[in-house]
């Protein structure tokens, strides 16, 4: 029999089966696996319930964080991610010399800002694993006058409080709206991250956990644009499964609130396989925790390993990281066990020091 004939027989066979009777049973049978594969069981939590400490959110968040290591916050009132995306694109499309006025001093020695502001990505195929442009925003608009600091730690405490820089173009309306949009956007994400910590503290019965996050000197929001690479970087093939990546596989450190807009590419590791995470679209955020925080809560949840696969378009995302306060003790877990960070650091401020050093080396 020819291939066509075989195909015809198979097709007739399939069509002859009374599908109306069969299909529901098949779907019923495979739906749980399908749901799992598509991350359909990852919790979706209403922003308002989360912010209001509605206890009904605690169990879904706990289960989702244990099993998958992330959850979605949805229905954010008066929030439209497409507005943010529009201002982001307009910023990244500004001429390089305009953006350079906001560049971190590593890129523009005339500037004072060390890590808030613009950090251009360099498509250096040999060296650069992280090819992305970032605009970094923190919680401070001003900082106090510098006084002689007696210790390295005091100096660091001062350095951490770096004021934001904002675009100063010929278009005053753009400058004003950009700043307002992302100051408000920062608040949404900080609210989400803090409320997530409160929910985790209730679910795990660790009442002092939120106090570690009472100050957020070093929280950071990064507007990111990953341009399409001119050439394949062969260092970007996954060691895990050979897939070409745009962002390497990694685990975060603190509490992350992520926006992917409509951009595919983000994959989360689940049951030893990377699977596509649904996008956050116009009105939701992804929340996950990193290793430092997971260690503090005695590894009772999952710090999910994730990556971004190579996609044939310029990709935008916004990350927000909420770290513990500068003085928070990160050396002990909630039940008093030495954490991994605790082998090297006492308070979060000491951890930041090495992190900032890494920024100097690798940008972000
Ligand atoms: C996502 O796509 C929808 C449908 O095309 C569109 O209406 C929306 O503005 C997009 N949102 C973002 C954030 O890109």
Coordinates of C-alpha atoms and ligand atoms in Angstrom, one line a residue:
X1 CA 0.0 0.0 0.0
X2 CA 1.2 3.5 -0.8
X3 CA 1.7 6.1 1.9
X4 CA -1.3 8.0 0.7
X5 CA -3.5 4.9 0.8
X6 CA -2.3 4.2 4.4
X7 CA -3.1 7.7 5.4
X8 CA -6.6 7.4 3.8
X9 CA -7.3 4.3 5.7
X10 CA -6.2 5.8 9.0
X11 CA -8.2 8.9 8.4
X12 CA -11.3 7.0 7.6
X13 CA -10.7 4.9 10.7
X14 CA -10.4 8.0 12.9
X15 CA -13.5 9.7 11.3
X16 CA -15.5 6.6 11.7
X17 CA -15.1 6.5 15.5
X18 CA -18.0 8.2 17.1
X19 CA -16.0 11.1 18.3
X20 CA -18.9 12.8 20.1
X21 CA -19.0 9.9 22.5
X22 CA -15.2 9.5 22.9
X23 CA -13.9 13.0 23.1
X24 CA -15.2 14.0 26.5
X25 CA -13.8 10.8 28.0
X26 CA -10.4 11.4 26.4
X27 CA -10.4 15.1 27.5
X28 CA -11.4 14.0 31.0
X29 CA -8.7 11.5 31.1
X30 CA -5.9 13.7 30.0
X31 CA -7.1 17.1 31.2
X32 CA -5.2 17.0 34.6
X33 CA -1.9 16.3 32.8
X34 CA -2.7 18.9 30.2
X35 CA -3.5 21.4 32.9
X36 CA -0.3 20.6 34.7
X37 CA 1.8 20.8 31.6
X38 CA 0.3 24.2 30.8
X39 CA 0.8 25.4 34.3
X40 CA -3.0 25.6 34.5
X41 CA -3.0 24.9 38.2
X42 CA -0.7 27.7 39.1
X43 CA -2.6 30.0 41.5
X44 CA -4.1 33.2 40.2
X45 CA -4.7 35.6 43.0
X46 CA -6.7 38.8 42.9
X47 CA -4.6 41.9 43.6
X48 CA -7.2 43.4 45.9
X49 CA -7.6 40.2 48.0
X50 CA -3.8 39.9 48.3
X51 CA -3.3 43.5 49.3
X52 CA -6.1 43.3 51.9
X53 CA -4.6 40.3 53.6
X54 CA -7.7 38.2 52.7
X55 CA -6.8 34.9 54.4
X56 CA -8.5 33.0 51.5
X57 CA -5.4 33.7 49.4
X58 CA -3.0 31.9 51.7
X59 CA -3.6 28.3 50.8
X60 CA -3.6 28.7 47.0
X61 CA -0.4 30.7 47.3
X62 CA 1.2 28.2 49.6
X63 CA 0.3 25.3 47.4
X64 CA 1.4 27.0 44.2
X65 CA 4.7 28.2 45.7
X66 CA 5.4 24.7 47.1
X67 CA 4.6 22.9 43.8
X68 CA 5.6 25.3 41.1
X69 CA 7.5 28.1 42.8
X70 CA 5.4 30.9 41.4
X71 CA 1.9 32.3 41.1
X72 CA 0.0 35.1 39.3
X73 CA -1.5 38.2 40.7
X74 CA -4.5 39.3 38.5
X75 CA -7.1 42.0 38.2
X76 CA -4.9 44.9 39.3
X77 CA -7.2 47.9 39.5
X78 CA -6.2 51.0 37.4
X79 CA -3.2 49.3 36.0
X80 CA -2.5 48.8 32.3
X81 CA 0.8 47.2 31.4
X82 CA 0.5 48.3 27.7
X83 CA 0.9 51.9 29.0
X84 CA 4.2 50.9 30.7
X85 CA 5.3 49.0 27.6
X86 CA 4.6 52.1 25.4
X87 CA 6.7 54.4 27.6
X88 CA 9.5 51.8 27.9
X89 CA 9.7 51.4 24.1
X90 CA 9.7 55.2 23.7
X91 CA 12.6 55.4 26.2
X92 CA 14.7 52.7 24.6
X93 CA 14.1 54.2 21.2
X94 CA 15.6 57.5 22.3
X95 CA 19.0 58.4 20.7
X96 CA 21.9 56.9 22.4
X97 CA 23.4 60.2 23.4
X98 CA 20.1 61.2 25.2
X99 CA 20.1 57.9 27.1
X100 CA 23.8 58.2 27.9
X101 CA 23.0 61.2 30.1
X102 CA 21.3 58.6 32.3
X103 CA 23.9 55.9 32.0
X104 CA 25.5 54.4 35.0
X105 CA 29.0 55.8 35.6
X106 CA 30.7 52.6 34.4
X107 CA 29.4 53.6 30.9
X108 CA 29.5 57.3 31.3
X109 CA 32.3 58.5 33.7
X110 CA 30.7 62.0 33.7
X111 CA 27.7 60.6 35.7
X112 CA 27.4 60.0 39.4
X113 CA 24.8 57.2 39.4
X114 CA 26.4 53.8 40.0
X115 CA 23.4 51.5 39.4
X116 CA 20.1 53.4 39.1
X117 CA 19.6 54.6 35.5
X118 CA 20.5 53.3 32.1
X119 CA 22.7 50.3 31.4
X120 CA 23.2 49.6 27.8
X121 CA 23.7 46.0 26.7
X122 CA 26.6 45.2 24.4
X123 CA 26.2 42.6 21.7
X124 CA 29.7 41.2 22.1
X125 CA 29.2 37.7 21.0
X126 CA 32.3 36.4 22.6
X127 CA 31.8 37.8 26.0
X128 CA 28.2 38.8 26.6
X129 CA 25.9 36.2 28.0
X130 CA 23.5 38.9 29.0
X131 CA 22.6 41.0 26.1
X132 CA 20.0 43.5 27.4
X133 CA 19.4 47.1 27.9
X134 CA 18.2 48.0 31.4
X135 CA 16.8 51.0 33.0
X136 CA 17.0 50.6 36.7
X137 CA 14.6 52.4 39.2
X138 CA 14.8 52.3 43.0
X139 CA 12.7 53.6 45.9
X140 CA 14.7 56.8 46.5
X141 CA 14.3 60.2 44.8
X142 CA 16.9 61.9 47.0
X143 CA 19.6 61.0 49.3
X144 CA 21.0 62.7 52.4
X145 CA 24.2 64.8 52.3
X146 CA 27.3 62.8 52.5
X147 CA 29.0 62.8 55.9
X148 CA 32.3 61.1 56.7
X149 CA 31.4 57.5 57.3
X150 CA 33.4 55.7 60.0
X151 CA 33.0 52.2 58.8
X152 CA 32.8 50.4 55.4
X153 CA 29.3 49.3 56.4
X154 CA 28.2 52.8 57.0
X155 CA 29.6 53.9 53.7
X156 CA 27.7 51.0 52.0
X157 CA 24.5 52.0 53.7
X158 CA 24.9 55.4 52.2
X159 CA 25.8 54.0 48.8
X160 CA 22.7 51.9 48.8
X161 CA 20.4 54.9 49.0
X162 CA 21.0 56.1 45.5
X163 CA 18.6 58.5 44.0
X164 CA 16.7 57.7 40.8
X165 CA 17.6 59.5 37.6
X166 CA 14.8 60.3 35.0
X167 CA 14.8 61.2 31.4
X168 CA 15.3 64.8 30.6
X169 CA 14.5 65.1 26.9
X170 CA 13.0 68.0 24.8
X171 CA 9.6 66.4 25.3
X172 CA 8.6 67.6 28.8
X173 CA 5.3 65.7 28.6
X174 CA 7.1 62.4 27.9
X175 CA 9.6 63.0 30.8
X176 CA 6.8 63.7 33.2
X177 CA 4.6 60.8 32.1
X178 CA 7.4 58.4 32.0
X179 CA 8.4 59.2 35.6
X180 CA 4.9 59.1 36.9
X181 CA 4.1 55.8 35.1
X182 CA 7.1 54.0 36.6
X183 CA 6.8 55.6 40.1
X184 CA 3.3 54.2 40.2
X185 CA 4.4 50.9 38.6
X186 CA 7.1 50.6 41.3
X187 CA 4.4 51.0 44.0
X188 CA 2.2 48.3 42.5
X189 CA 5.0 45.9 42.5
X190 CA 6.3 46.7 46.0
X191 CA 2.7 46.3 47.3
X192 CA 2.5 42.9 45.6
X193 CA 5.9 41.7 46.9
X194 CA 5.2 42.8 50.5
X195 CA 1.7 41.4 50.5
X196 CA 3.1 38.1 49.2
X197 CA 5.6 38.0 52.1
X198 CA 2.7 38.6 54.5
X199 CA 0.7 35.8 53.0
X200 CA 3.7 33.4 53.2
X201 CA 4.3 34.4 56.8
X202 CA 0.7 33.6 57.7
X203 CA 0.7 30.3 55.8
X204 CA 3.9 29.1 57.3
X205 CA 3.2 30.7 60.7
X206 CA 6.4 32.7 60.7
X207 CA 5.0 36.0 62.1
X208 CA 8.3 37.8 62.2
X209 CA 9.0 37.3 58.4
X210 CA 7.4 40.6 57.3
X211 CA 9.7 42.5 59.7
X212 CA 12.7 41.5 57.6
X213 CA 11.2 43.4 54.7
X214 CA 10.1 46.5 56.6
X215 CA 12.6 48.6 54.8
X216 CA 13.4 48.2 51.1
X217 CA 16.5 50.3 50.6
X218 CA 17.6 48.1 47.8
X219 CA 14.5 47.1 46.0
X220 CA 14.9 47.6 42.3
X221 CA 12.8 47.6 39.2
X222 CA 14.4 47.0 35.9
X223 CA 12.9 47.9 32.6
X224 CA 14.5 45.4 30.3
X225 CA 14.8 45.2 26.5
X226 CA 16.6 42.2 25.0
X227 CA 17.3 43.1 21.4
X228 CA 17.6 40.4 18.7
X229 CA 21.1 39.2 18.5
X230 CA 23.1 39.9 15.3
X231 CA 24.8 36.5 15.6
X232 CA 24.2 33.4 17.6
X233 CA 26.2 33.2 20.8
X234 CA 27.1 29.6 21.1
X235 CA 27.5 30.0 24.9
X236 CA 23.8 30.5 25.0
X237 CA 22.9 26.9 24.3
X238 CA 21.4 25.3 27.4
X239 CA 23.6 22.8 29.2
X240 CA 20.4 21.2 30.4
X241 CA 18.6 20.4 27.1
X242 CA 20.5 22.2 24.3
X243 CA 17.9 24.9 23.6
X244 CA 19.2 28.3 22.5
X245 CA 18.5 30.8 25.2
X246 CA 18.2 34.6 25.5
X247 CA 18.6 34.5 29.3
X248 CA 20.4 31.7 31.0
X249 CA 18.9 29.3 33.5
X250 CA 19.0 30.7 37.0
X251 CA 17.3 31.0 40.3
X252 CA 16.6 34.4 41.7
X253 CA 17.7 35.6 45.2
X254 CA 14.9 37.7 46.8
X255 CA 11.2 38.2 46.0
X256 CA 10.5 38.8 42.3
X257 CA 7.5 40.4 40.7
X258 CA 7.7 40.0 36.9
X259 CA 5.9 41.5 33.9
X260 CA 6.3 39.7 30.5
X261 CA 3.6 41.7 28.7
X262 CA 2.6 39.6 25.7
X263 CA 6.1 38.2 25.1
X264 CA 6.5 34.5 25.1
X265 CA 9.9 33.0 26.0
X266 CA 9.8 32.6 29.8
X267 CA 10.1 29.0 30.9
X268 CA 9.9 27.6 34.4
X269 CA 11.5 24.3 35.4
X270 CA 8.8 21.8 36.7
X271 CA 9.4 18.1 37.1
X272 CA 12.8 18.3 35.4
X273 CA 11.4 19.9 32.3
X274 CA 11.3 23.6 31.2
X275 CA 7.7 24.6 30.3
X276 CA 6.3 27.8 28.9
X277 CA 4.9 30.2 31.6
X278 CA 1.8 32.0 30.5
X279 CA 2.4 35.7 29.8
X280 CA 1.3 38.4 32.2
X281 CA -0.5 40.4 29.4
X282 CA -2.1 43.7 30.3
X283 CA -3.1 43.2 33.9
X284 CA -1.2 40.7 35.9
X285 CA 2.2 39.9 37.5
X286 CA 4.2 36.7 38.1
X287 CA 5.5 36.4 41.7
X288 CA 8.3 34.0 42.7
X289 CA 10.9 33.8 45.4
X290 CA 14.7 33.3 45.2
X291 CA 17.1 31.1 47.0
X292 CA 18.0 33.6 49.8
X293 CA 14.4 34.0 50.8
X294 CA 13.6 30.3 50.4
X295 CA 16.5 29.5 52.7
X296 CA 15.1 32.0 55.3
X297 CA 11.7 30.2 55.2
X298 CA 13.5 26.8 55.8
X299 CA 13.0 25.8 52.1
X300 CA 9.4 25.3 52.6
X301 CA 8.6 26.6 49.2
X302 CA 10.3 26.3 45.8
X303 CA 12.8 28.9 44.4
X304 CA 11.9 28.1 40.8
X305 CA 14.7 27.8 38.2
X306 CA 13.8 29.6 35.0
X307 CA 15.1 30.9 31.7
X308 CA 14.2 32.8 28.6
X309 CA 14.4 30.9 25.3
X310 CA 15.7 32.7 22.2
X311 CA 12.8 34.4 20.3
X312 CA 13.0 36.1 17.0
X313 CA 11.8 39.5 18.2
X314 CA 13.1 42.3 20.5
X315 CA 11.7 41.2 23.9
X316 CA 10.7 43.5 26.8
X317 CA 10.0 42.6 30.4
X318 CA 10.0 44.4 33.8
X319 CA 11.6 42.8 36.8
X320 CA 11.1 44.0 40.4
X321 CA 13.1 42.6 43.3
X322 CA 12.2 43.1 46.9
X323 CA 15.1 42.3 49.2
X324 CA 15.2 42.2 52.9
X325 CA 16.1 45.4 54.8
X326 CA 19.7 46.5 55.0
X327 CA 19.9 45.4 58.7
X328 CA 17.9 42.2 58.3
X329 CA 19.6 39.1 59.6
X330 CA 19.8 36.7 56.7
X331 CA 22.2 34.3 58.4
X332 CA 19.4 32.3 60.2
X333 CA 16.2 30.8 58.9
X334 CA 12.9 31.4 60.7
X335 CA 13.6 28.3 62.8
X336 CA 17.1 29.3 63.6
X337 CA 19.1 27.2 61.1
X338 CA 22.2 28.6 59.5
X339 CA 21.3 29.6 55.9
X340 CA 23.7 29.2 53.0
X341 CA 24.1 33.0 52.9
X342 CA 24.9 32.8 56.6
X343 CA 28.2 31.1 55.9
X344 CA 29.4 34.4 54.5
X345 CA 27.1 37.2 55.6
X346 CA 25.2 38.4 58.7
X347 CA 22.9 41.1 57.5
X348 CA 21.5 41.7 54.0
X349 CA 23.6 44.9 53.6
X350 CA 26.7 42.7 53.5
X351 CA 25.2 40.6 50.9
X352 CA 24.4 43.7 48.8
X353 CA 28.0 44.6 48.8
X354 CA 29.0 41.6 46.8
X355 CA 25.9 42.0 44.6
X356 CA 26.9 45.5 43.7
X357 CA 30.4 44.3 43.0
X358 CA 28.9 41.8 40.6
X359 CA 26.9 44.6 38.9
X360 CA 30.2 46.5 38.3
X361 CA 31.5 43.5 36.6
X362 CA 28.6 42.2 34.6
X363 CA 26.2 45.2 34.5
X364 CA 23.0 43.3 35.6
Ligands
LIG1 C1 -1.4 42.2 24.3 O1 -2.2 41.8 23.1 C2 -3.5 42.3 23.1 C3 -4.2 41.7 21.9 O2 -3.5 41.9 20.7 C4 -3.5 43.8 23.1 O3 -4.8 44.3 23.1 C5 -2.8 44.3 24.3 O4 -2.6 45.7 24.3 C6 -1.4 43.7 24.4 N1 -0.8 44.1 25.7 C7 0.5 44.3 25.9 C8 0.9 44.7 27.3 O5 1.3 44.3 25.0

